[in-house]
CSV table of N, CA and C in Angstrom, one decimal:
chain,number,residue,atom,x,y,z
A,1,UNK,N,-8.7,-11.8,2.8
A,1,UNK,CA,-8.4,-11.2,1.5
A,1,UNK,C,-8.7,-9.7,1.7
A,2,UNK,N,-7.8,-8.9,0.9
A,2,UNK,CA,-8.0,-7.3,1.0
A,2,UNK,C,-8.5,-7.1,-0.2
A,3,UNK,N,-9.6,-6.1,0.0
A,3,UNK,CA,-10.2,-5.6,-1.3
A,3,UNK,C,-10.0,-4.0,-1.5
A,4,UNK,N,-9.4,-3.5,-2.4
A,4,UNK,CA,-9.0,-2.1,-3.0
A,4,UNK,C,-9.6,-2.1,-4.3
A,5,UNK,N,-9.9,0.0,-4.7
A,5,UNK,CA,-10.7,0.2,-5.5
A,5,UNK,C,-11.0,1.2,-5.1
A,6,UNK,N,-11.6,2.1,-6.0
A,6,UNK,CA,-12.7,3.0,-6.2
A,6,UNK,C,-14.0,3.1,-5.7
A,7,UNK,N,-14.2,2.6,-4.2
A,7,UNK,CA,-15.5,2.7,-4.1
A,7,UNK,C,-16.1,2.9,-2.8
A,8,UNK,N,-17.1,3.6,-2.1
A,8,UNK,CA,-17.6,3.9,-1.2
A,8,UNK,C,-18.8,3.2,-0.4
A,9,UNK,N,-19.0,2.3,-1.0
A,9,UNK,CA,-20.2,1.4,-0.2
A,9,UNK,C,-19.7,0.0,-0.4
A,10,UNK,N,-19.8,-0.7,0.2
A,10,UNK,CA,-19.8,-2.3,0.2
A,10,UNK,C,-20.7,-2.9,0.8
A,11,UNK,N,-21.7,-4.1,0.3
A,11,UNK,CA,-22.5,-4.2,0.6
A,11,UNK,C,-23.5,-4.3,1.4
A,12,UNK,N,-23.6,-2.6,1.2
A,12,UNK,CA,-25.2,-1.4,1.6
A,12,UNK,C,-23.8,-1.1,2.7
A,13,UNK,N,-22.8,-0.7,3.2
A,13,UNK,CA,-22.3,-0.3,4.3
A,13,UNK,C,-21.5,0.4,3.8
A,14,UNK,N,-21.3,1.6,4.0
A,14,UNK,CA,-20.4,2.8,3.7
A,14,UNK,C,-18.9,2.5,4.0
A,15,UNK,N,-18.4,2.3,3.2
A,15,UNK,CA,-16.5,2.0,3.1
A,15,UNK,C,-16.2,1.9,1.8
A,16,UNK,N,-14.8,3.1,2.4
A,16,UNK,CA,-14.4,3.8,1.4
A,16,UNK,C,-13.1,3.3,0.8
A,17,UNK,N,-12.9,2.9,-0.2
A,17,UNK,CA,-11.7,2.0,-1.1
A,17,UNK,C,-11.1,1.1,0.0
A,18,UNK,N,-11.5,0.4,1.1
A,18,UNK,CA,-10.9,-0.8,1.3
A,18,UNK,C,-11.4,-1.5,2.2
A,19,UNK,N,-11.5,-2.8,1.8
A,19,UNK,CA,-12.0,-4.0,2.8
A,19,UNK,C,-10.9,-4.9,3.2
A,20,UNK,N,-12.0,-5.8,4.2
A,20,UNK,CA,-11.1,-7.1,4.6
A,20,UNK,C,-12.0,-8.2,4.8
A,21,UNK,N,-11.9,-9.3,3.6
A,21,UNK,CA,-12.9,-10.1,3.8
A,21,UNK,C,-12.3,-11.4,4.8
A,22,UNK,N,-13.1,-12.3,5.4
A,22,UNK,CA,-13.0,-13.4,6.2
A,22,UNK,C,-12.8,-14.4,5.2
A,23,UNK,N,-12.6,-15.1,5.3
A,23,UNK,CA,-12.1,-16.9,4.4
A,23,UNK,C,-13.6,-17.3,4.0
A,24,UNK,N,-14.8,-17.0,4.9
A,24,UNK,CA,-16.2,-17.3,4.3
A,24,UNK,C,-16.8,-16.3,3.4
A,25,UNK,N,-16.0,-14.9,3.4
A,25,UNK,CA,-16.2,-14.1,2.1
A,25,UNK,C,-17.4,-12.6,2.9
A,26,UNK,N,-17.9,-13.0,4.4
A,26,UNK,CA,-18.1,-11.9,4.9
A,26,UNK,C,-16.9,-10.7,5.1
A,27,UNK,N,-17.3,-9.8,5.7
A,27,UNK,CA,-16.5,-8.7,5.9
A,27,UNK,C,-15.7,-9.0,7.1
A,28,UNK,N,-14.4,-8.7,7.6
A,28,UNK,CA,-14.1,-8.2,8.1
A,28,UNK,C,-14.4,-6.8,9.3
A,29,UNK,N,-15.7,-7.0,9.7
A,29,UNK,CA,-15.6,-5.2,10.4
A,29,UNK,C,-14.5,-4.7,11.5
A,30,UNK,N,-13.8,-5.3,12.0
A,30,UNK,CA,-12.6,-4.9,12.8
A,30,UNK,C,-11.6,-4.3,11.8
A,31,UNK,N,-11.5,-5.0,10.8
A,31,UNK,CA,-10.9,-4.3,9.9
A,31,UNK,C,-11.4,-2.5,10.0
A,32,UNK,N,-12.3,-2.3,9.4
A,32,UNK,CA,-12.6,-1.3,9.0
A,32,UNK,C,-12.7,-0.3,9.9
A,33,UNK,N,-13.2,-0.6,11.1
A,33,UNK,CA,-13.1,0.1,12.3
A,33,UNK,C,-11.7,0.6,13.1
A,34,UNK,N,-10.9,-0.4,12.7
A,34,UNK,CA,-9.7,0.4,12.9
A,34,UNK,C,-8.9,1.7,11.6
A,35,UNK,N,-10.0,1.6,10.9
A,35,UNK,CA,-8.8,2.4,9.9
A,35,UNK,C,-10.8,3.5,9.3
A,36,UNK,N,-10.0,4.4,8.6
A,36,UNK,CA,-11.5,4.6,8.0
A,36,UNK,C,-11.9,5.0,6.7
A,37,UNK,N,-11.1,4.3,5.8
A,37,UNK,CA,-11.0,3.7,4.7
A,37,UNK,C,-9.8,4.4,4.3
A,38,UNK,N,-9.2,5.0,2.8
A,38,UNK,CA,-9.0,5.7,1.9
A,38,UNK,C,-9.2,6.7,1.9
A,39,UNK,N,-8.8,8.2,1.4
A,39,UNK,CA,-9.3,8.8,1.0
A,39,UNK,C,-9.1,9.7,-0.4
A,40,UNK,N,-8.9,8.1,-1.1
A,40,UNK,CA,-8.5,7.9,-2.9
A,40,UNK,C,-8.9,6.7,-3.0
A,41,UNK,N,-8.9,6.4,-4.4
A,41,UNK,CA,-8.5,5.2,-4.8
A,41,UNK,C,-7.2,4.6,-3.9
A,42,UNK,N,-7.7,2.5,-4.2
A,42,UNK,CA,-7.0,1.9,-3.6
A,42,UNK,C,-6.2,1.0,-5.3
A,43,UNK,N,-4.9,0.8,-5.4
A,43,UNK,CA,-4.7,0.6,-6.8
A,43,UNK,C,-3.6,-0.7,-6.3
A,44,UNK,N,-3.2,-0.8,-5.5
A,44,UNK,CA,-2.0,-2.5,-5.5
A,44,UNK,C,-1.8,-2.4,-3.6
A,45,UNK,N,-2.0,-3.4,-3.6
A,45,UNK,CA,-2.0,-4.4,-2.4
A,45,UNK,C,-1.0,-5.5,-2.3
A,46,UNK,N,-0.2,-6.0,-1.5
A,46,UNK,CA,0.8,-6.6,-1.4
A,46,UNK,C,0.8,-7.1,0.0
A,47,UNK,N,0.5,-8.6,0.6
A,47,UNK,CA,0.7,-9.1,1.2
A,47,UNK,C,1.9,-9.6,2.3
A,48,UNK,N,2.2,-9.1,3.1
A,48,UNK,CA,3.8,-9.6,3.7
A,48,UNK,C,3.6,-11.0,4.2
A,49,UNK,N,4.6,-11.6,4.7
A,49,UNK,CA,4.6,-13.2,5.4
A,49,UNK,C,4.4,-12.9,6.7
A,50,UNK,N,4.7,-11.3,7.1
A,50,UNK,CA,4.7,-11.0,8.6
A,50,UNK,C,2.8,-10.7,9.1
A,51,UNK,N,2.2,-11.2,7.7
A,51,UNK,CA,0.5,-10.7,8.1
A,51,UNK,C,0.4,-9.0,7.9
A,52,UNK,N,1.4,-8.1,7.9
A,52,UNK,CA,1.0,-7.1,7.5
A,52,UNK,C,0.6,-6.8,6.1
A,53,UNK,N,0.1,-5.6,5.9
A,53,UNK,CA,-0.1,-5.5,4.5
A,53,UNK,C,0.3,-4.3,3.4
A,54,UNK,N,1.1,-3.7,2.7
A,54,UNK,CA,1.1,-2.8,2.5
A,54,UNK,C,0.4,-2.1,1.3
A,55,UNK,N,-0.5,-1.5,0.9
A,55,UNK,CA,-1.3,-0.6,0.5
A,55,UNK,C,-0.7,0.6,-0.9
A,56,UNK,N,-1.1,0.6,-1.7
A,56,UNK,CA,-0.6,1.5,-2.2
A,56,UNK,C,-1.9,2.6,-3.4
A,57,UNK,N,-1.7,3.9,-3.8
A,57,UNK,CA,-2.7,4.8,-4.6
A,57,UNK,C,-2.4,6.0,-4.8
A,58,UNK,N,-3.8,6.1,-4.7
A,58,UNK,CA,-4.1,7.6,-4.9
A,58,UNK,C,-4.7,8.6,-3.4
A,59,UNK,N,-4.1,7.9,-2.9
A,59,UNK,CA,-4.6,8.7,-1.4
A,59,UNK,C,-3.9,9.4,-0.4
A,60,UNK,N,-4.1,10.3,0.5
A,60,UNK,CA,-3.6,10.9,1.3
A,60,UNK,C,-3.6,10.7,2.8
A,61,UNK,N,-4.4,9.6,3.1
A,61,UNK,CA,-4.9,9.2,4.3
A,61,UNK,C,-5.5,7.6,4.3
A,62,UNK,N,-5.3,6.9,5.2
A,62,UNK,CA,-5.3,5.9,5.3
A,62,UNK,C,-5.5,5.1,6.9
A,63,UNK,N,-6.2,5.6,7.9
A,63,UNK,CA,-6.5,5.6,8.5
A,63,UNK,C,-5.4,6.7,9.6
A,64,UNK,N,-4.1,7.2,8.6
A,64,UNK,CA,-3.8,8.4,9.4
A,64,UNK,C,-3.5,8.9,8.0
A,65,UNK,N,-2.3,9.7,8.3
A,65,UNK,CA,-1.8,10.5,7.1
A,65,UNK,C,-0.6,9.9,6.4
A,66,UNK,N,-1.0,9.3,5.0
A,66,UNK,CA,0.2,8.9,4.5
A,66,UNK,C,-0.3,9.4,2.9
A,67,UNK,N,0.9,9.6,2.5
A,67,UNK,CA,0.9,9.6,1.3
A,67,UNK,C,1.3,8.1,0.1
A,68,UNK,N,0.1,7.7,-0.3
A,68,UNK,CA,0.0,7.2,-1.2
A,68,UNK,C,0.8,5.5,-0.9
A,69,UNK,N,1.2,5.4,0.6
A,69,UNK,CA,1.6,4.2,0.5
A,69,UNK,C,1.8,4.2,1.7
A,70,UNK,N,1.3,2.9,2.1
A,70,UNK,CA,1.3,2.8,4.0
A,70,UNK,C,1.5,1.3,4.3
A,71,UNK,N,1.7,1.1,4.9
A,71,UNK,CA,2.0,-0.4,5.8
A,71,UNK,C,0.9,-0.5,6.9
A,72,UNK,N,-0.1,-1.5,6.7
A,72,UNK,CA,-1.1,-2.0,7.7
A,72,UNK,C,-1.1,-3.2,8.3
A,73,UNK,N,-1.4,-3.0,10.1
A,73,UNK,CA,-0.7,-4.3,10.6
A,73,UNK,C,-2.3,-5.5,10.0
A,74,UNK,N,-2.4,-6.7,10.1
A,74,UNK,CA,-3.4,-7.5,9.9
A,74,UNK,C,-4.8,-6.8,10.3
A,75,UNK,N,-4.9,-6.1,11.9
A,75,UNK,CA,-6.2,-5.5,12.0
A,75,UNK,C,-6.9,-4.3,11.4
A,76,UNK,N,-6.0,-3.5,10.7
A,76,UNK,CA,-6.3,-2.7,9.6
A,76,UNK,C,-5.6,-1.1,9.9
A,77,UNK,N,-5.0,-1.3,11.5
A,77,UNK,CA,-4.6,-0.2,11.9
A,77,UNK,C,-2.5,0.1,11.2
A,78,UNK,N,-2.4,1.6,11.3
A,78,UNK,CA,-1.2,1.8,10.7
A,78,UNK,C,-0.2,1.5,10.9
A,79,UNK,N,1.0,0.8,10.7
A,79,UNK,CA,2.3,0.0,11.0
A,79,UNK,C,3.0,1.7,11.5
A,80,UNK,N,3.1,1.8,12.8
A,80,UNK,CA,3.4,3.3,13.3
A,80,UNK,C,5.3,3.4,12.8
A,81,UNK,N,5.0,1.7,12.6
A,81,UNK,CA,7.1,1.7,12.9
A,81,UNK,C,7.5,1.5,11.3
A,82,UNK,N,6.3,1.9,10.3
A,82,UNK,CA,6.8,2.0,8.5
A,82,UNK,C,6.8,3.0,8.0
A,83,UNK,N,7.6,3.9,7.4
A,83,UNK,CA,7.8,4.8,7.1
A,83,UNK,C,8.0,5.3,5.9
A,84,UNK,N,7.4,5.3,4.7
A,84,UNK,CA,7.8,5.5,3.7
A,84,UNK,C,7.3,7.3,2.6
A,85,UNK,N,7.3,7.8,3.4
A,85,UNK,CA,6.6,9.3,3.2
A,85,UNK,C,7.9,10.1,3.0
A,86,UNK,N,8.8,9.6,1.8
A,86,UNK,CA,9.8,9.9,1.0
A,86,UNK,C,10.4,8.5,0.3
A,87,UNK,N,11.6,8.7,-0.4
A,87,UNK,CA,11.5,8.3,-1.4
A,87,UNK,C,10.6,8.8,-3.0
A,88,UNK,N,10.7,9.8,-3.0
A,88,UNK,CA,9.9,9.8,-4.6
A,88,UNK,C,8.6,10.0,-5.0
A,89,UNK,N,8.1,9.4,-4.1
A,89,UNK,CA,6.5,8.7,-4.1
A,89,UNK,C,5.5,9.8,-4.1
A,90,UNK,N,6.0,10.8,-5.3
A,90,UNK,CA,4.9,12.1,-5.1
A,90,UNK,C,4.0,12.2,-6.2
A,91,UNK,N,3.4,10.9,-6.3
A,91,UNK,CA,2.3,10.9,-7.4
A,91,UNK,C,1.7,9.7,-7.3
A,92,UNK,N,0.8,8.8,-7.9
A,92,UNK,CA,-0.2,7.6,-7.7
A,92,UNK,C,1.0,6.3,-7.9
A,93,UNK,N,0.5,5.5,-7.0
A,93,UNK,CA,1.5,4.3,-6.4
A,93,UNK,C,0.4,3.2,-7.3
A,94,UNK,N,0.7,2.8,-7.9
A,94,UNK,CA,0.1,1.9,-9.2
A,94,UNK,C,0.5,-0.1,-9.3
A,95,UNK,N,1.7,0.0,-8.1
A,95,UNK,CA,2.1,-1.7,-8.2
A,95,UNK,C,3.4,-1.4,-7.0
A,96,UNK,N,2.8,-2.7,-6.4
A,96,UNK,CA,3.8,-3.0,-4.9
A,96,UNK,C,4.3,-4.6,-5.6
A,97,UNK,N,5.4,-4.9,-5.1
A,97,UNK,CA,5.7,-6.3,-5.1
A,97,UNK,C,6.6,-6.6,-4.1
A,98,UNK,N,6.7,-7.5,-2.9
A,98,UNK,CA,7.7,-8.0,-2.2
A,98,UNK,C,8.7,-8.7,-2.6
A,99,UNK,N,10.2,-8.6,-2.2
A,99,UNK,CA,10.9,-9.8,-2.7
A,99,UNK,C,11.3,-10.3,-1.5
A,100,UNK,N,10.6,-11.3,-1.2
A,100,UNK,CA,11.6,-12.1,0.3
A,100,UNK,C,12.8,-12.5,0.4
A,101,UNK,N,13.4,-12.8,-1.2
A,101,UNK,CA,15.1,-13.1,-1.5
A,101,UNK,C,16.0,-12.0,-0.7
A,102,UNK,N,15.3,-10.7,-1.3
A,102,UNK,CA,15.9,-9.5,-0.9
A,102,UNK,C,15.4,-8.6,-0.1
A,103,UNK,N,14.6,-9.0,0.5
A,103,UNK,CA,14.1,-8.3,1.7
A,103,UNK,C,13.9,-7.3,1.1
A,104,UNK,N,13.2,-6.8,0.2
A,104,UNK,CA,12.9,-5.5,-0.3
A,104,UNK,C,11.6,-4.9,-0.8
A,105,UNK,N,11.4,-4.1,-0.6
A,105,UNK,CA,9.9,-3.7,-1.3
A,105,UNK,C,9.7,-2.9,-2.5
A,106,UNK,N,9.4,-2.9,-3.8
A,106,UNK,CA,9.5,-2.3,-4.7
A,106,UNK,C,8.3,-1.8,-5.5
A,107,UNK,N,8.3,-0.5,-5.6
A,107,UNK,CA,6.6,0.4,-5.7
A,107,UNK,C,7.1,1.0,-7.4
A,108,UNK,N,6.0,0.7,-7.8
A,108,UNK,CA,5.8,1.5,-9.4
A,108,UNK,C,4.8,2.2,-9.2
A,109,UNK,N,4.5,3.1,-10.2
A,109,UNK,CA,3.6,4.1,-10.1
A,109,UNK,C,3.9,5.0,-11.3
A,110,UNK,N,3.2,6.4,-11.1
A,110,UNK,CA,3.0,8.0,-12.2
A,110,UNK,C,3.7,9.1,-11.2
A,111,UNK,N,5.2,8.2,-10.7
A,111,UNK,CA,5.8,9.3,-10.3
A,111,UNK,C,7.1,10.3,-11.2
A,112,UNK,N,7.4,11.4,-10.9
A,112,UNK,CA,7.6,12.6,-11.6
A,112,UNK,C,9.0,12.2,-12.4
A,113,UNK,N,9.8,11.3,-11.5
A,113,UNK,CA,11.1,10.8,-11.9
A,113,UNK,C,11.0,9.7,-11.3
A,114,UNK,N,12.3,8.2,-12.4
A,114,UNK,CA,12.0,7.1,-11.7
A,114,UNK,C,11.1,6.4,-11.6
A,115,UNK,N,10.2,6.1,-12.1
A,115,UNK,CA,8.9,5.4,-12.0
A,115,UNK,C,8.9,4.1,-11.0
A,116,UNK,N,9.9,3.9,-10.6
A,116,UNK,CA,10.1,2.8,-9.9
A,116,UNK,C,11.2,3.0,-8.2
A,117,UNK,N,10.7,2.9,-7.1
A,117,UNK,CA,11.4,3.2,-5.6
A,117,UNK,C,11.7,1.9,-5.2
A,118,UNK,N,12.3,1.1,-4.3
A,118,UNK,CA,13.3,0.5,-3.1
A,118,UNK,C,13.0,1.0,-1.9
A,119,UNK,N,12.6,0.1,-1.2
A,119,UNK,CA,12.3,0.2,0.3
A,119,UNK,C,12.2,-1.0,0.9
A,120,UNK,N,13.4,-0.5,1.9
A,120,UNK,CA,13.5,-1.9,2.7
A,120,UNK,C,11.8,-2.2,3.5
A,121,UNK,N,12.2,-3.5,4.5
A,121,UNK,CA,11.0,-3.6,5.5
A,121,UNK,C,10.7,-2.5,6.1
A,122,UNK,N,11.4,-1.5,6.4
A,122,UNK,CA,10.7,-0.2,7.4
A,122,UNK,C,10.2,0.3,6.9
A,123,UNK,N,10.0,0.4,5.2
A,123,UNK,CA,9.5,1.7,4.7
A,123,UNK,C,10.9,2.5,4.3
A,124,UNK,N,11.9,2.4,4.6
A,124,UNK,CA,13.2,3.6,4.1
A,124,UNK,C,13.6,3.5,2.8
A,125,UNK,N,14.2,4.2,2.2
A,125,UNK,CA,14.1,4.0,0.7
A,125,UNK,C,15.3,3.2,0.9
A,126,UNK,N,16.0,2.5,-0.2
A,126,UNK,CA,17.3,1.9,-0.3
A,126,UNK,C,17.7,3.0,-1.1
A,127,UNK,N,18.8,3.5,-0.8
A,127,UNK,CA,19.5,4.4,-2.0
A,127,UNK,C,20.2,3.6,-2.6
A,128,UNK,N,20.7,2.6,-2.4
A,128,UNK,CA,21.7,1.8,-3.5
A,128,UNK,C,21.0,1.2,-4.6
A,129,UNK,N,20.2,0.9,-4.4
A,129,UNK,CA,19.1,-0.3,-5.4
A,129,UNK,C,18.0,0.9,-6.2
A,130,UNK,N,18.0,2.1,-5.7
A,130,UNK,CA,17.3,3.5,-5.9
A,130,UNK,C,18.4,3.9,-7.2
A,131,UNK,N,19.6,4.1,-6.7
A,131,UNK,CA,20.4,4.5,-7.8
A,131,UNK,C,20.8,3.7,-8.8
A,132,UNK,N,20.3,2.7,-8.5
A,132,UNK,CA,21.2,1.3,-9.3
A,132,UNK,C,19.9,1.5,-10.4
A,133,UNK,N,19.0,1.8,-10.3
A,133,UNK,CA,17.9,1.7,-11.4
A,133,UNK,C,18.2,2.9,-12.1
A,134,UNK,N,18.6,3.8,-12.0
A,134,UNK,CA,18.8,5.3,-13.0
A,134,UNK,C,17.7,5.8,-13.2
A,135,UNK,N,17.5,6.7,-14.3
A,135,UNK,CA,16.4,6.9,-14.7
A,135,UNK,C,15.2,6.4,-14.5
A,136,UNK,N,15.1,4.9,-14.7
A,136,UNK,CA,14.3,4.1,-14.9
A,136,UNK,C,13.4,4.2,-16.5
A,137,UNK,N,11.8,4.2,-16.0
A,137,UNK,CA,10.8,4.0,-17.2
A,137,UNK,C,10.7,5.5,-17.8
A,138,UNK,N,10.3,5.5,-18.8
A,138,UNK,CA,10.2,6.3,-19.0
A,138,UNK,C,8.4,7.0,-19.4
A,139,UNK,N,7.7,5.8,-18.7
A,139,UNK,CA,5.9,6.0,-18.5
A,139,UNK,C,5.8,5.4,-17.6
A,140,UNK,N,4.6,5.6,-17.1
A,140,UNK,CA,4.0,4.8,-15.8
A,140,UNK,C,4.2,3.4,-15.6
A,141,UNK,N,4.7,2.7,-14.6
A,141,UNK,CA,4.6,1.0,-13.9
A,141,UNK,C,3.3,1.0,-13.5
A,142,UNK,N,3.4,0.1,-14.2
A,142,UNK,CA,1.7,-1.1,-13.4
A,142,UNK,C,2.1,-2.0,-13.0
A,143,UNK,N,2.9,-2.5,-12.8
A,143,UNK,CA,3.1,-3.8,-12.7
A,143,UNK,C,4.7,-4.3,-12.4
């Protein structure tokens, strides 16, 4: 299980918005060692079938440099081959959800226009499913 949030210690060990617990509910430390936390809040988490994981917030870094939404393989290091540092995503990433029907990834958030992005598995935006929404919300997605 991945744990996201607001917070710099977990218990008594210094880590910053994100864990990886074991099925017996210890930590993960491979996890964390590959990556070195956040450096924001951690706000929606989304699980792939592929074991990766993708991540989404208030952050600028993530064990390298992403903005606000990154792809992590299972050991906690950066999916080098996801790409999503466009598409829209120039403000807090607030809700991921996968659809396996449609092979798609779809991110809500407090971005400027759109409140809602399309991205296939690589991380690229879908411009068709991008434009097919319009405007969109006209406030923040959570959800």
């Amino acid at each position: 299980m991945i744990v996201g949030g607001d917070f710099n210690n977990w218990d008594g060990q210094a880590r910053t918005n994100i864990i990886k617990l074991n099925e017996d509910g210890t930590e993960d430390f491979g996890f964390y060692s590959n990556n070195s936390g956040a450096n924001g809040a951690v706000f929606a988490i989304e699980s792939l079938p592929n074991g990766k994981i993708l991540v989404g917030g208030n952050f600028t870094s993530l064990g390298a440099s992403y903005d606000r939404f990154v792809c992590l393989n299972s050991n906690g290091t950066a999916d080098s081959n996801f790409y999503a540092n466009s598409g829209g995503l120039d403000n807090t990433v607030l809700a991921i959800k996968y659809s396996k029907t449609l092979q798609r990834i779809f991110v809500g958030g407090k971005f400027s226009s759109n409140k809602v992005a399309v991205f296939d598995v690589t991380g690229s935006p879908d411009s068709a499913k991008n434009s097919n929404i319009g405007t969109g919300a006209n406030g923040d997605v959570n959800s």
